[in-house]
Coordinates of C-alpha atoms in Angstrom, one line a residue:
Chain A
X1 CA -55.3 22.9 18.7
X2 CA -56.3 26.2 17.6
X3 CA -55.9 27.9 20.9
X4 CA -53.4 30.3 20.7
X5 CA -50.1 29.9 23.5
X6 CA -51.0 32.5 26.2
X7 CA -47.0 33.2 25.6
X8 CA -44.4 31.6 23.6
X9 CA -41.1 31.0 24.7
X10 CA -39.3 32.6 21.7
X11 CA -41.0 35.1 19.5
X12 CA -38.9 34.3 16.4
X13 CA -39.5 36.7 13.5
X14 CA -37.9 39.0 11.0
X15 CA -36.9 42.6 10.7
X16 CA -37.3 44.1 7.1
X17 CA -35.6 47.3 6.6
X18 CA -37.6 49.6 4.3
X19 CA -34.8 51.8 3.8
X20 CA -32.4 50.1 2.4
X21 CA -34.7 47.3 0.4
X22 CA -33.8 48.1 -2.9
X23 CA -37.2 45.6 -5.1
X24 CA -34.7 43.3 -6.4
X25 CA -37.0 40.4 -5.3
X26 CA -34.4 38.1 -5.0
X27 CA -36.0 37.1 -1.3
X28 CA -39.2 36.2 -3.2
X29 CA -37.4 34.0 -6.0
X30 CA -35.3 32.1 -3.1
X31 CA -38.2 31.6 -1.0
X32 CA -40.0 30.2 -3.9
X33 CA -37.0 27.6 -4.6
X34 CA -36.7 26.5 -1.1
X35 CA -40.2 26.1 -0.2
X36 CA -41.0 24.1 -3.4
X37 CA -38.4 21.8 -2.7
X38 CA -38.2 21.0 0.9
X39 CA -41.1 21.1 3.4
X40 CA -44.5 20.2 2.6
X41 CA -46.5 20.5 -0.6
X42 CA -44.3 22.5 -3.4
X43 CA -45.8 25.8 -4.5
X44 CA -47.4 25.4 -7.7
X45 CA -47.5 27.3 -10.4
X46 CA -50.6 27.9 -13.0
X47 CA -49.9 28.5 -17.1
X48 CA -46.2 29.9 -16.0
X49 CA -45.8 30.3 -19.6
X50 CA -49.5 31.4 -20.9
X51 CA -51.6 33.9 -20.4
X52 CA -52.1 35.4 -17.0
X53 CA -49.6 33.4 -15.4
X54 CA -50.4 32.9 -11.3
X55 CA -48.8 30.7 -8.6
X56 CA -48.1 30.2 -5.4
X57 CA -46.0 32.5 -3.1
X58 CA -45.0 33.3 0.2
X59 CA -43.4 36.0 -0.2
X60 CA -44.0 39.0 -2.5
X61 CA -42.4 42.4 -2.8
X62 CA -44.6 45.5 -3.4
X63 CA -43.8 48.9 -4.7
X64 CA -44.9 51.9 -3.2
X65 CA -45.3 55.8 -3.7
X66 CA -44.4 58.1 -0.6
X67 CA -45.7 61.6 -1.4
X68 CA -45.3 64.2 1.4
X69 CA -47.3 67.6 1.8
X70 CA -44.4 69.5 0.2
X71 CA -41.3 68.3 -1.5
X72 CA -40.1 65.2 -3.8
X73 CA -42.2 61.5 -3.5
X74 CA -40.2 58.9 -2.6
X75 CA -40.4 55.0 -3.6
X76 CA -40.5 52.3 -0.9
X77 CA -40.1 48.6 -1.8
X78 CA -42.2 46.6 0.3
X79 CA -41.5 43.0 1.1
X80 CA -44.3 41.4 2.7
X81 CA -44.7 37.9 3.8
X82 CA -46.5 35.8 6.7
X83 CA -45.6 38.3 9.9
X84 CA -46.3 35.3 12.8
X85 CA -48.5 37.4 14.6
X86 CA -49.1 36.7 18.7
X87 CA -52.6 36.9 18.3
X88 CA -53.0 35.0 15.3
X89 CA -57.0 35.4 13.4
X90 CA -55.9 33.0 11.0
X91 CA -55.2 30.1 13.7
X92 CA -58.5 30.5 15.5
X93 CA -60.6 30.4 13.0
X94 CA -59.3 27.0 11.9
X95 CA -62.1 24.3 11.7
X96 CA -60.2 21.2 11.5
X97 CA -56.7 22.0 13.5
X98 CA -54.3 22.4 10.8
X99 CA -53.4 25.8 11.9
X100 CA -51.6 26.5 15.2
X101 CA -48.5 28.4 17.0
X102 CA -45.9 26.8 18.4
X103 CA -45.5 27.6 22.3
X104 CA -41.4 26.9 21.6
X105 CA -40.7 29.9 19.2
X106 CA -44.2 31.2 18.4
X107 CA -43.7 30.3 14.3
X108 CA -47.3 29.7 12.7
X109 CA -47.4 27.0 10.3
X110 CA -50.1 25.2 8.5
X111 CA -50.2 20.7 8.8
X112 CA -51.1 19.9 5.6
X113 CA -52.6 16.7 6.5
X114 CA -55.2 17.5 8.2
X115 CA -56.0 21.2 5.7
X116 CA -59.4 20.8 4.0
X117 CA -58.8 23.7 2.1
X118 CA -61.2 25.8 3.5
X119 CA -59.8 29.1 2.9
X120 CA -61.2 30.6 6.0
X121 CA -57.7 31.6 7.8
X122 CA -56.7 33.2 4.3
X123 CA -59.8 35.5 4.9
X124 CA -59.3 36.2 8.6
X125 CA -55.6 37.7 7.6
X126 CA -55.3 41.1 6.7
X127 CA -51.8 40.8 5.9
X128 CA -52.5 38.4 2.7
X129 CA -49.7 36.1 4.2
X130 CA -51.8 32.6 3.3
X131 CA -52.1 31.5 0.3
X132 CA -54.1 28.4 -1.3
X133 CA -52.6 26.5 -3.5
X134 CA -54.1 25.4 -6.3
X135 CA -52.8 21.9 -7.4
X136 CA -52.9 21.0 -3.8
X137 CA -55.9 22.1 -2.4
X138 CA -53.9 23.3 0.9
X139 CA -53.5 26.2 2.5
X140 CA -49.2 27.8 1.9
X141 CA -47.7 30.3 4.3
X142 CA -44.3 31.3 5.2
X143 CA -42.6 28.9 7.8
X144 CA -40.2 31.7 8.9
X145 CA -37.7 28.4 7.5
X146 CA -38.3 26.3 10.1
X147 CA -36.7 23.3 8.2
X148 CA -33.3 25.4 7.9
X149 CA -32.6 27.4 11.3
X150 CA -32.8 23.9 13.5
X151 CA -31.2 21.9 10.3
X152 CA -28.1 20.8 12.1
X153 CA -27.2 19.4 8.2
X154 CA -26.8 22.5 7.1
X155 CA -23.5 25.2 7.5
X156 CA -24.2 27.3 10.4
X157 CA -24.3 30.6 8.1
X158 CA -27.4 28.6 6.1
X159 CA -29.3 28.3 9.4
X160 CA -31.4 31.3 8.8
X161 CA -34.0 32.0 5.6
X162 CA -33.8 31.8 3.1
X163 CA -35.2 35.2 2.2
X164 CA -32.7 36.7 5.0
X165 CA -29.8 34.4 3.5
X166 CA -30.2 35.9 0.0
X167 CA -31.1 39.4 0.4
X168 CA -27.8 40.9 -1.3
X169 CA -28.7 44.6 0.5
X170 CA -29.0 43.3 4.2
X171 CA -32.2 44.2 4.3
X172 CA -33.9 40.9 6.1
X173 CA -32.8 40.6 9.6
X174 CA -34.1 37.3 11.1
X175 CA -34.1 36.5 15.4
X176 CA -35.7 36.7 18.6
X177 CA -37.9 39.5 18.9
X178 CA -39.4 38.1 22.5
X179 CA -35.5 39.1 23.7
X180 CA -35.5 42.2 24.3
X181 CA -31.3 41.9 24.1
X182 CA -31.2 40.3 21.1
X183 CA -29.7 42.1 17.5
X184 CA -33.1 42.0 16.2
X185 CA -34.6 43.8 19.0
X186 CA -32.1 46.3 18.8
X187 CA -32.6 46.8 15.7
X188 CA -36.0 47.6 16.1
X189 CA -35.4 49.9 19.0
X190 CA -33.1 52.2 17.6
X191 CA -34.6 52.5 14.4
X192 CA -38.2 53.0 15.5
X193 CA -39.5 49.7 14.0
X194 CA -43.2 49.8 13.7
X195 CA -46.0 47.2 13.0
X196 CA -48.3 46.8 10.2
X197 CA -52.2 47.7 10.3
X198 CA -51.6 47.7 14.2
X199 CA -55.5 48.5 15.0
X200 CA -56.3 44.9 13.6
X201 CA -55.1 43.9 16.7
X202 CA -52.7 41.0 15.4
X203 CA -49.6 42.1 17.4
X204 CA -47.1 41.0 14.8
X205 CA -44.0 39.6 15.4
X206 CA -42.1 40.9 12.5
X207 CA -41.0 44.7 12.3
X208 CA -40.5 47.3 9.4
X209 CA -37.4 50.1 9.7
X210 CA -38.7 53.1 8.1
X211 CA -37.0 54.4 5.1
X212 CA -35.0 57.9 5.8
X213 CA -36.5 60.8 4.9
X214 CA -35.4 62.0 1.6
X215 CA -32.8 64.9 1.3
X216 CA -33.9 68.0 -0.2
X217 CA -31.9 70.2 -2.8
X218 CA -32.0 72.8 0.0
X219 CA -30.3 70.8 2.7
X220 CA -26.6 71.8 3.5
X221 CA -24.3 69.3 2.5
X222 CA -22.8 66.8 5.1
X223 CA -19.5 67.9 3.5
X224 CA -19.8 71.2 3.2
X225 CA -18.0 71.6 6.8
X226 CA -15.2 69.9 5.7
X227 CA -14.4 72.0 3.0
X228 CA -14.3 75.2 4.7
X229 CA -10.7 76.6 5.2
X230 CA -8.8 74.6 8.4
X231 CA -6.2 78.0 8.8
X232 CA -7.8 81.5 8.7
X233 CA -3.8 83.2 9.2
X234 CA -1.0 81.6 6.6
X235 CA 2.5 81.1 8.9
X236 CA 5.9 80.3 8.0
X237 CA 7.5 80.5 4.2
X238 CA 4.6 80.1 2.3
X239 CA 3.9 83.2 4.0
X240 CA 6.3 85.0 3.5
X241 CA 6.0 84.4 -0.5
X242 CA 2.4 84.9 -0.2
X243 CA 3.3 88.4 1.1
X244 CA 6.5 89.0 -1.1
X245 CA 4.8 88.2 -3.8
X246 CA 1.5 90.4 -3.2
X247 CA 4.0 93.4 -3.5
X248 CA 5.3 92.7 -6.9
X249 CA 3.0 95.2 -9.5
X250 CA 0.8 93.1 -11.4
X251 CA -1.7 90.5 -11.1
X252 CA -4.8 91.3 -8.4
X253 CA -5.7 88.9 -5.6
Chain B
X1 CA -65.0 39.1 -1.9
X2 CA -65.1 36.5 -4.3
X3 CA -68.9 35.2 -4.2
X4 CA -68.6 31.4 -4.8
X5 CA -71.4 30.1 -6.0
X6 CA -71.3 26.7 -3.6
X7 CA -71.2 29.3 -0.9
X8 CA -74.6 31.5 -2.1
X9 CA -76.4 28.1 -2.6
X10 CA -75.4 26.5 0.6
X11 CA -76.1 30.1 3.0
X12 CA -79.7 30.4 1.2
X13 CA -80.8 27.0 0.9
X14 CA -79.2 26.1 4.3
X15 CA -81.1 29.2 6.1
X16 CA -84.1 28.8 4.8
X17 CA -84.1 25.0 5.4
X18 CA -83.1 25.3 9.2
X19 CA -85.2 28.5 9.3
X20 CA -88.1 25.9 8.4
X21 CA -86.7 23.2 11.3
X22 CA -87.1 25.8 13.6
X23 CA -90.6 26.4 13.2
X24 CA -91.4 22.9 12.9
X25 CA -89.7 22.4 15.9
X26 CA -91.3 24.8 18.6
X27 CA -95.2 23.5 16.7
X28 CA -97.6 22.7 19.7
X29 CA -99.0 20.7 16.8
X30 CA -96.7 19.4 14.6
X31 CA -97.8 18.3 10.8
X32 CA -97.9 13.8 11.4
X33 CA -98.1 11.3 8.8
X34 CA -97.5 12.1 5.2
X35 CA -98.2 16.0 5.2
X36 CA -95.1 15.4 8.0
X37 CA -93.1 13.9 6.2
X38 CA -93.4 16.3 3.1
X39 CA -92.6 19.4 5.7
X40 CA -89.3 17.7 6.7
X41 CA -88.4 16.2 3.9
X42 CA -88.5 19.9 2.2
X43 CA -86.9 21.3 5.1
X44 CA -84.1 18.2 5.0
X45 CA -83.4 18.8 1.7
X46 CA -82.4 22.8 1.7
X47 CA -80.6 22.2 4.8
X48 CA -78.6 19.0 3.9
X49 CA -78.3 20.0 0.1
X50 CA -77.3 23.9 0.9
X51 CA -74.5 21.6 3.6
X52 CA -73.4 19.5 0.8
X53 CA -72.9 22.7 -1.7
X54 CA -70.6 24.0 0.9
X55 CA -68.3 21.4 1.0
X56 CA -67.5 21.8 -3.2
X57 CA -65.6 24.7 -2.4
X58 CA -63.2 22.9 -0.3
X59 CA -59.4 21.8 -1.1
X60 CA -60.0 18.5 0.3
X61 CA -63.5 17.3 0.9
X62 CA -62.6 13.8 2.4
X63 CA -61.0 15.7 5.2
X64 CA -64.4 17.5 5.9
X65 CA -64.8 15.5 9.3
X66 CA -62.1 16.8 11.0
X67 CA -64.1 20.3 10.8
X68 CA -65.9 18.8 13.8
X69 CA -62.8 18.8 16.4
X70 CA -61.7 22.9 16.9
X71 CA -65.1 24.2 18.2
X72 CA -63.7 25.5 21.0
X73 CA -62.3 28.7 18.9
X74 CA -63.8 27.9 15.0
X75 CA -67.1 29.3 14.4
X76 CA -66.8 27.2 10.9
X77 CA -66.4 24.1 13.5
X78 CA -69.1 25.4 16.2
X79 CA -71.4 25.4 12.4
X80 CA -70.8 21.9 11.6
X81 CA -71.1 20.6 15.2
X82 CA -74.5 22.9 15.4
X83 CA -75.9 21.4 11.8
X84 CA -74.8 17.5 12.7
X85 CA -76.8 18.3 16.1
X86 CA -79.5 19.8 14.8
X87 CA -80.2 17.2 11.8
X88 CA -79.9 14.3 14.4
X89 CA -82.6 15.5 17.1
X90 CA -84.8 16.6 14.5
X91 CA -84.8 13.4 12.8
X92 CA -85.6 11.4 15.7
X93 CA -88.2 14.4 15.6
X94 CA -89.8 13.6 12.4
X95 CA -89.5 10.2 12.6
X96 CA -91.4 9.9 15.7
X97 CA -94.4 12.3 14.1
X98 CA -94.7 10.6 10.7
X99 CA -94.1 6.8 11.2
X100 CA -95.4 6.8 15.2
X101 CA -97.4 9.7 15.3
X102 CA -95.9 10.4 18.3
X103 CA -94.9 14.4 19.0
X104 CA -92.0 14.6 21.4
X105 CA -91.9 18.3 22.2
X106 CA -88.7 18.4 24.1
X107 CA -86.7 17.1 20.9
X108 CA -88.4 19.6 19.0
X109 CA -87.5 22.4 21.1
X110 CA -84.1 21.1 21.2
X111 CA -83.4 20.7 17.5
X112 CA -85.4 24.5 17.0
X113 CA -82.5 25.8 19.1
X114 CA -79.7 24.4 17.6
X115 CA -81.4 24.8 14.2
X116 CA -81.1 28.6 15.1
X117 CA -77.6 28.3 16.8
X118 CA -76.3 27.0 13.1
X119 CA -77.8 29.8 11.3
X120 CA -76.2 31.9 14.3
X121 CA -72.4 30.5 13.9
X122 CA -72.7 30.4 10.1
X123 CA -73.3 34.1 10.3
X124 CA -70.2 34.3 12.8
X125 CA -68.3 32.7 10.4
X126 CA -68.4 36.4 8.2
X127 CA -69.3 38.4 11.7
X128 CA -65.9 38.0 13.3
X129 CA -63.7 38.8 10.7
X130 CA -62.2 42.0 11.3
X131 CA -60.8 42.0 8.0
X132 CA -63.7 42.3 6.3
X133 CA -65.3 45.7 7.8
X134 CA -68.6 45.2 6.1
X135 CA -69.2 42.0 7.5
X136 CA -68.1 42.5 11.2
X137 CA -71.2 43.7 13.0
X138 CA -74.0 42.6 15.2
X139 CA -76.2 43.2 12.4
X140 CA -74.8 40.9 10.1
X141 CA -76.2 37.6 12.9
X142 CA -78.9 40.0 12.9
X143 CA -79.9 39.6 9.5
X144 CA -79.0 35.6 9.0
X145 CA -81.7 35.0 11.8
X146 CA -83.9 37.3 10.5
X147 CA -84.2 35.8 7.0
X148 CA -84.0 32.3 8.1
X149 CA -87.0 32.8 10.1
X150 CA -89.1 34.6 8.1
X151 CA -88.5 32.0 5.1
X152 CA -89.1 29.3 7.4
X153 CA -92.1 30.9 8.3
X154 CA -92.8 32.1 4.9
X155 CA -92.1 27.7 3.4
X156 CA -94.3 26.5 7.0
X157 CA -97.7 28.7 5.6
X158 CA -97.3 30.9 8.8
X159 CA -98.6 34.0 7.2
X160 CA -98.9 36.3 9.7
X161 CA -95.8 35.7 11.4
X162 CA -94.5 35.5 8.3
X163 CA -95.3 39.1 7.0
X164 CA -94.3 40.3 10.7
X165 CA -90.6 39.0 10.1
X166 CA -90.5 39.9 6.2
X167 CA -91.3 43.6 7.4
X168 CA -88.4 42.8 10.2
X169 CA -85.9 41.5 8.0
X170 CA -86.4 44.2 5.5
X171 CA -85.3 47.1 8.0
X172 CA -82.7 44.9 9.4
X173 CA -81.4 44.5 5.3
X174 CA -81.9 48.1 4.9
X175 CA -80.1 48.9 7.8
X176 CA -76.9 46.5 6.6
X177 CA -76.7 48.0 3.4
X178 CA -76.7 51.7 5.0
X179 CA -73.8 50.6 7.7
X180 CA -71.8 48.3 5.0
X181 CA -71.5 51.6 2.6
X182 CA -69.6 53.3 5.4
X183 CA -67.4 50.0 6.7
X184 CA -64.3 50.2 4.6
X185 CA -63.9 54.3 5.2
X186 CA -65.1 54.1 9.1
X187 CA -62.8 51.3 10.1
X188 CA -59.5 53.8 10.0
X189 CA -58.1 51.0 7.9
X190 CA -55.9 52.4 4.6
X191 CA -52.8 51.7 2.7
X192 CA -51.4 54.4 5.5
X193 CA -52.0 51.9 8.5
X194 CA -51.1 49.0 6.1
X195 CA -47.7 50.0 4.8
X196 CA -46.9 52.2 8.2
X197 CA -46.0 54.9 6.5
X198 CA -49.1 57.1 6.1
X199 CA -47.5 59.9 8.6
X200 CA -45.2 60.4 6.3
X201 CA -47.6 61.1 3.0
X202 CA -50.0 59.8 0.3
X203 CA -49.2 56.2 0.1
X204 CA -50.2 54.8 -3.7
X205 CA -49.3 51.1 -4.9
X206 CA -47.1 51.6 -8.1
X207 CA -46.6 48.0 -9.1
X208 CA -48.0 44.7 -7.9
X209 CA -45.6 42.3 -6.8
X210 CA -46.4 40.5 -9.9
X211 CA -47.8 41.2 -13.5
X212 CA -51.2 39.1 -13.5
X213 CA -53.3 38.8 -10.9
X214 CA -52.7 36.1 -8.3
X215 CA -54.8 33.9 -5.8
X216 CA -55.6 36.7 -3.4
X217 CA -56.5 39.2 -6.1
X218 CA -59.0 36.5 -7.4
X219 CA -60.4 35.5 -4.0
X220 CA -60.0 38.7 -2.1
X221 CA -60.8 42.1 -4.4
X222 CA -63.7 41.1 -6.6
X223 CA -64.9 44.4 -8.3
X224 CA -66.9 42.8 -11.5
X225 CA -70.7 43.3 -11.1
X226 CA -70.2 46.0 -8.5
X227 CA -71.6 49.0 -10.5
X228 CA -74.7 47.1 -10.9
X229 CA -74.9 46.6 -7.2
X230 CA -77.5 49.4 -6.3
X231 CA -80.1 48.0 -9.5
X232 CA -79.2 44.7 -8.0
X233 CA -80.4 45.5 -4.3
X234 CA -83.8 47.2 -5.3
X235 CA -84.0 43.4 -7.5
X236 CA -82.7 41.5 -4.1
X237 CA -85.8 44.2 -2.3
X238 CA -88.4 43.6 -4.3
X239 CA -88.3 39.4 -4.8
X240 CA -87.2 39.3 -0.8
X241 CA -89.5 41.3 0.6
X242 CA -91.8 43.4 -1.8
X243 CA -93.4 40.5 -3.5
X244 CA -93.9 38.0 -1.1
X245 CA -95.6 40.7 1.2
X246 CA -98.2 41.7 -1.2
X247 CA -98.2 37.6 -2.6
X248 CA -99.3 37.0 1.0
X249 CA -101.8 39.9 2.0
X250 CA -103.8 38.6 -1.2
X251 CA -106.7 36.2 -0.6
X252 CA -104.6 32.4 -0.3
X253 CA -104.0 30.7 -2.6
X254 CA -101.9 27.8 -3.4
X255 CA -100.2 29.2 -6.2
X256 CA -99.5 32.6 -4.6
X257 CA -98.1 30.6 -1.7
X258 CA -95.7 29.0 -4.3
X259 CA -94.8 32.4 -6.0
X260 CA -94.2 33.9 -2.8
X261 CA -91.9 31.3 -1.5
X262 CA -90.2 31.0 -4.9
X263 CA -89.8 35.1 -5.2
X264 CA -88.1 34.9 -1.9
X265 CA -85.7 32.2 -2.9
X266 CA -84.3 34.0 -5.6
X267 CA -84.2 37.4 -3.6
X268 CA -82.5 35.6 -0.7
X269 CA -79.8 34.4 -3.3
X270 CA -79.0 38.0 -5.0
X271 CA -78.6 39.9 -1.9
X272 CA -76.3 37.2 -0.6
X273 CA -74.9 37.2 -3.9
X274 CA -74.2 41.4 -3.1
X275 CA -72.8 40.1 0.5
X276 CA -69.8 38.6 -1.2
X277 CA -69.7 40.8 -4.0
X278 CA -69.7 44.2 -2.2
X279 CA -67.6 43.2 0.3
X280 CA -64.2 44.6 0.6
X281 CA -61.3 42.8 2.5
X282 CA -58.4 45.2 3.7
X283 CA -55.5 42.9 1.6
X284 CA -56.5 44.7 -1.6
X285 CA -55.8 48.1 -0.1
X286 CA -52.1 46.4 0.0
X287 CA -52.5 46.3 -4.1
X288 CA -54.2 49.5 -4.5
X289 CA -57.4 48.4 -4.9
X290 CA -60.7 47.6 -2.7

């Protein structure tokens, strides 16, 4: 049904950290390899090696410009992919029942059987999270992996994203964000994690970490306090031969 | 938006044709035998052929049935429960009037309502979505009913209703366009709110997450035609509105009936065509673009 769970009993998601995303896109590429090779219809692509080559995603990384009022922009990679929102638009909208949210760990996922390729829920998301395919005729979106974090087949250290399993700068942070105990929500708390285009009224599940301000040229150094003398008085023999040799003519201090 | 052309035929064929069933429906004295059957069969046609259009655009067509089952949320699925309904009554309808000559108001009056309750949820359909600023208003229901019932009063030879709902439909177009211009900006929705990080500075997109465009691009930020799109809604006006007005305040005639119907076909089509076109979804502020 398209009826969205009043609550779900786990609000599973990821955390991207925008601070310390370096572009790489490696997330993109292994959620690409995964998803075309396990669960569901694989993500096609269209003249991969002609003109205007296009295909399927679920996951894409964006590059943006930061410029403040006064001193130096700064550029924020921006990995962006389906963000499992509570109150879904894409779900609803659903004519035939494909779409829904499951009331176990509130992931949104597409059947594919019964997807008539509408295109409507691609519409009704502002996040651009769905994609149709277009070998298939059905609607793609990111599964948060749901055929690797319950696959008991799989080592325990693989039973997470892929995009969160690759990620070589620890940027992707995957858990429960309905527990409010939980790494993830941590995470979020102490970093001031924030939601995306939060007047649509989606209330995502998935958080962004804001990127640190950048340092200006004018900011003291974190060092600088470390470098500053430990002893303002010199004891003992060196001293002495400081002193001894300050009265030998010659030379200037 | 990207205007598919199975959707323009199937929203102005579909309108007009239900707009038609409507007015047929609530007649105290219905057209019987063969002038009848001509009135439904036109009105049959637009409605199930604009139907059939709609269905080209879809992934998988054989699965279209299953669109009946989620009309407790859809407003696609409220549509296609609507349409079913209304073709159904309104062909018992018909055939009672032209094979029994037999009028059986209460089907009529039935069949009128959900005739206008399809043109209702299709407009929903594009209402409700937030993510699409110039589409979600009251006005945009507001000017579905409005031009499916003045071109089914316009097609039915109801003149003076007809000229009453042109002039209607005209302000309620007007007014559209003059809301739609300010949508996008009046929604508070930028790349600030989408990235999160618009208290910090000017957000600006500096590379795409790929180097061609991809399936949203294509279906979501559709800029080509758009600097014709002010010569294009005086066109849209003028064959709408302007022409069949002064087609229908001339002495009748058969031919200027025609032309008027015909004008307002086309005009119909090119402002829907501008409904699409214009429209701006909030994913390609996400690539820089609108």
């Amino acid at each position: 049904m398209t009826t969205l769970p009043t609550s779900t009993d786990r609000k599973l998601g990821l955390v991207i950290d925008l601070d310390t995303c370096v572009g790489c896109h490696a997330c993109v590429i292994s959620c690409k390899g995964w998803n075309t090779e396990n669960y569901g219809a694989p993500l096609s692509d269209q003249r991969p090696y002609g003109t205007e080559p296009m295909g399927t995603f679920l996951n894409r990384v964006h590059s943006y410009e930061v410029q403040p009022e006064a001193g130096s922009a700064q550029t924020v990679h921006f990995p962006k992919s389906c963000l499992h929102c509570e109150d879904a638009p894409c779900v609803t909208v659903c004519p035939t029942g494909a779409s829904y949210k499951r009331v176990e760990d509130g992931i949104v996922l597409v059947n594919e059987d019964s997807c008539i390729g509408c295109g409507l829920c691609a519409w009704a998301c502002p996040y651009g999270a769905r994609e149709l395919d277009q070998a298939e005729g059905v609607m793609k979106k990111c599964t948060l992996c749901v055929d690797r974090i319950y696959n008991e087949n799989l080592p325990e250290e693989d039973q997470i994203p892929s995009c969160v399993r690759t990620c070589p700068a620890g940027a992707r942070h995957f858990g429960d964000l309905g527990d409010p105990n939980s790494d993830v929500s941590q995470l979020v708390e102490s970093r001031g994690g924030f939601d995306l285009m939060p007047e649509m009224g989606t209330k995502p599940v998935n958080k962004y970490l804001p990127p640190r301000l950048k340092d200006s040229w004018d900011d003291q150094s974190l060092l600088a306090p470390m470098l500053e003398p430990v002893a303002d008085e010199s004891r003992g023999f060196l001293s002495w031969l400081d002193k001894t040799l300050d009265k030998i003519p010659g030379g200037s201090a | 938006m990207h205007p598919a052309p199975s959707v323009i035929i199937f929203s102005t064929l579909s309108g007009l044709g239900f707009g038609l069933l409507f007015w047929l429906g609530i007649d105290p004295s219905p057209p019987t035998g063969m002038t009848g059957f001509i009135f439904f069969a036109i009105a049959y046609a637009l409605a199930v052929g604009g139907l059939l259009s709609s269905t080209f655009h879809l992934g998988h067509p054989e699965r279209a049935w299953r669109a009946f089952s989620q009309w407790r949320t859809s407003w696609l699925s409220r549509e296609g429960v609507c349409a079913v309904g209304a073709l159904c009554i309104l062909g018992l309808y018909a055939a009672a009037l032209v094979f029994l000559n037999i009028h059986i108001a209460f089907l009529g009056w039935i069949g009128a309502a959900l005739s206008v309750a399809t043109v209702f949820t299709t407009s929903m359909i594009y209402g409700q979505l937030a993510t699409v600023p110039r589409w979600k208003t009251p006005l945009t229901p507001a000017l579905y009913l409005t031009f499916s019932l003045a071109g089914g009063a316009l097609l039915s030879g109801r003149t003076t209703i007809a000229i009453a709902l042109l002039l209607f439909a005209a302000a309620v177009q007007l007014a559209w366009w003059q809301r739609g211009d300010k949508a996008l900006a009046n929604s508070g929705t930028d790349l600030g709110t989408a990235t999160g990080l618009g208290d910090r500075g000017t957000v600006r997109s500096i590379a795409h997450p790929h180097t061609s465009p991809n399936y949203l691009m294509k279906e979501f930020v559709y800029v080509i035609g758009r600097k014709h799109a002010m010569k294009l809604r005086v066109i849209a006006f003028g064959l709408t509105f302007a022409l069949p007005l002064i087609l229908l305040l001339l002495p009748f005639s058969h031919i200027f009936a025609a032309l008027a119907v015909l004008s307002h076909i086309a005009g119909v089509a090119t402002s829907r065509w501008l409904f699409f076109a214009e429209a701006e979804h909030v994913v390609g502020l996400y690539y820089g673009m609108r």
